């Protein structure tokens, strides 16, 4: 089981503050949602990068140990948050170049959004 660096209550507060317009909570919200992804699908087959805020490995499969992983997803914080909140569709984000995904396992469409708001 992955180890948490961000208390879930603190993460949820950061998400709520960010959604209310407090951009100072971006880093904590991004990192919290990356951690949530690792709890949803633990593993080391895919690396998800949201520079400069963080990177995690997730999804079961072949374990990567050195160099560039074979399955990488890289995107900016704005896109990551929009995907997590269901504000943009995975395929649409990939199509317009907001997500750079390489490798046969680098499709997160079935895992997103991580949070739903009504």
CSV table of C-alpha atoms in Angstrom, one decimal, residues 15 18-19 29-30 33-34 37 40 48-50 73-101 106-117:
chain,number,residue,atom,x,y,z
A,15,UNK,CA,-9.1,21.0,-3.1
A,18,UNK,CA,-8.6,25.8,-4.7
A,19,UNK,CA,-12.1,25.3,-6.2
A,29,UNK,CA,-4.3,19.8,-4.2
A,30,UNK,CA,-2.2,18.4,-7.1
A,33,UNK,CA,-4.8,14.0,-6.1
A,34,UNK,CA,-1.6,12.3,-7.3
A,37,UNK,CA,-4.4,8.0,-7.9
A,40,UNK,CA,-6.9,3.9,-6.4
A,48,UNK,CA,2.3,10.3,-13.9
A,49,UNK,CA,4.2,13.6,-13.8
A,50,UNK,CA,2.8,17.0,-13.0
A,73,UNK,CA,1.9,10.6,-18.5
A,74,UNK,CA,3.0,14.2,-18.3
A,75,UNK,CA,0.7,17.2,-17.9
A,76,UNK,CA,0.5,20.6,-16.3
A,77,UNK,CA,-1.3,21.2,-13.0
A,78,UNK,CA,-4.2,23.0,-14.7
A,79,UNK,CA,-4.9,20.0,-16.9
A,80,UNK,CA,-4.4,17.5,-14.1
A,81,UNK,CA,-6.9,19.3,-11.9
A,82,UNK,CA,-9.4,19.7,-14.7
A,83,UNK,CA,-9.2,15.9,-15.4
A,84,UNK,CA,-9.5,15.0,-11.7
A,85,UNK,CA,-12.6,17.2,-11.4
A,86,UNK,CA,-14.2,16.0,-14.6
A,87,UNK,CA,-13.9,19.4,-16.3
A,88,UNK,CA,-12.2,18.0,-19.3
A,89,UNK,CA,-12.3,14.5,-20.9
A,90,UNK,CA,-9.1,12.4,-21.1
A,91,UNK,CA,-9.4,11.9,-24.9
A,92,UNK,CA,-10.0,15.5,-25.5
A,93,UNK,CA,-7.0,16.6,-23.4
A,94,UNK,CA,-4.8,14.1,-25.3
A,95,UNK,CA,-6.1,15.2,-28.7
A,96,UNK,CA,-5.3,18.9,-28.1
A,97,UNK,CA,-1.9,18.1,-26.6
A,98,UNK,CA,-2.6,19.0,-23.0
A,99,UNK,CA,-1.6,15.5,-22.0
A,100,UNK,CA,1.6,13.8,-23.2
A,101,UNK,CA,1.1,10.0,-22.8
A,106,UNK,CA,-0.4,5.3,-20.3
A,107,UNK,CA,-4.2,5.8,-20.7
A,108,UNK,CA,-5.8,7.0,-17.5
A,109,UNK,CA,-9.3,7.5,-19.0
A,110,UNK,CA,-10.9,4.8,-16.9
A,111,UNK,CA,-9.5,6.3,-13.7
A,112,UNK,CA,-10.6,9.9,-14.2
A,113,UNK,CA,-12.3,12.0,-12.9
A,114,UNK,CA,-11.1,11.3,-9.3
A,115,UNK,CA,-13.6,13.6,-7.8
A,116,UNK,CA,-17.1,14.5,-8.9
A,117,UNK,CA,-18.9,17.7,-8.0
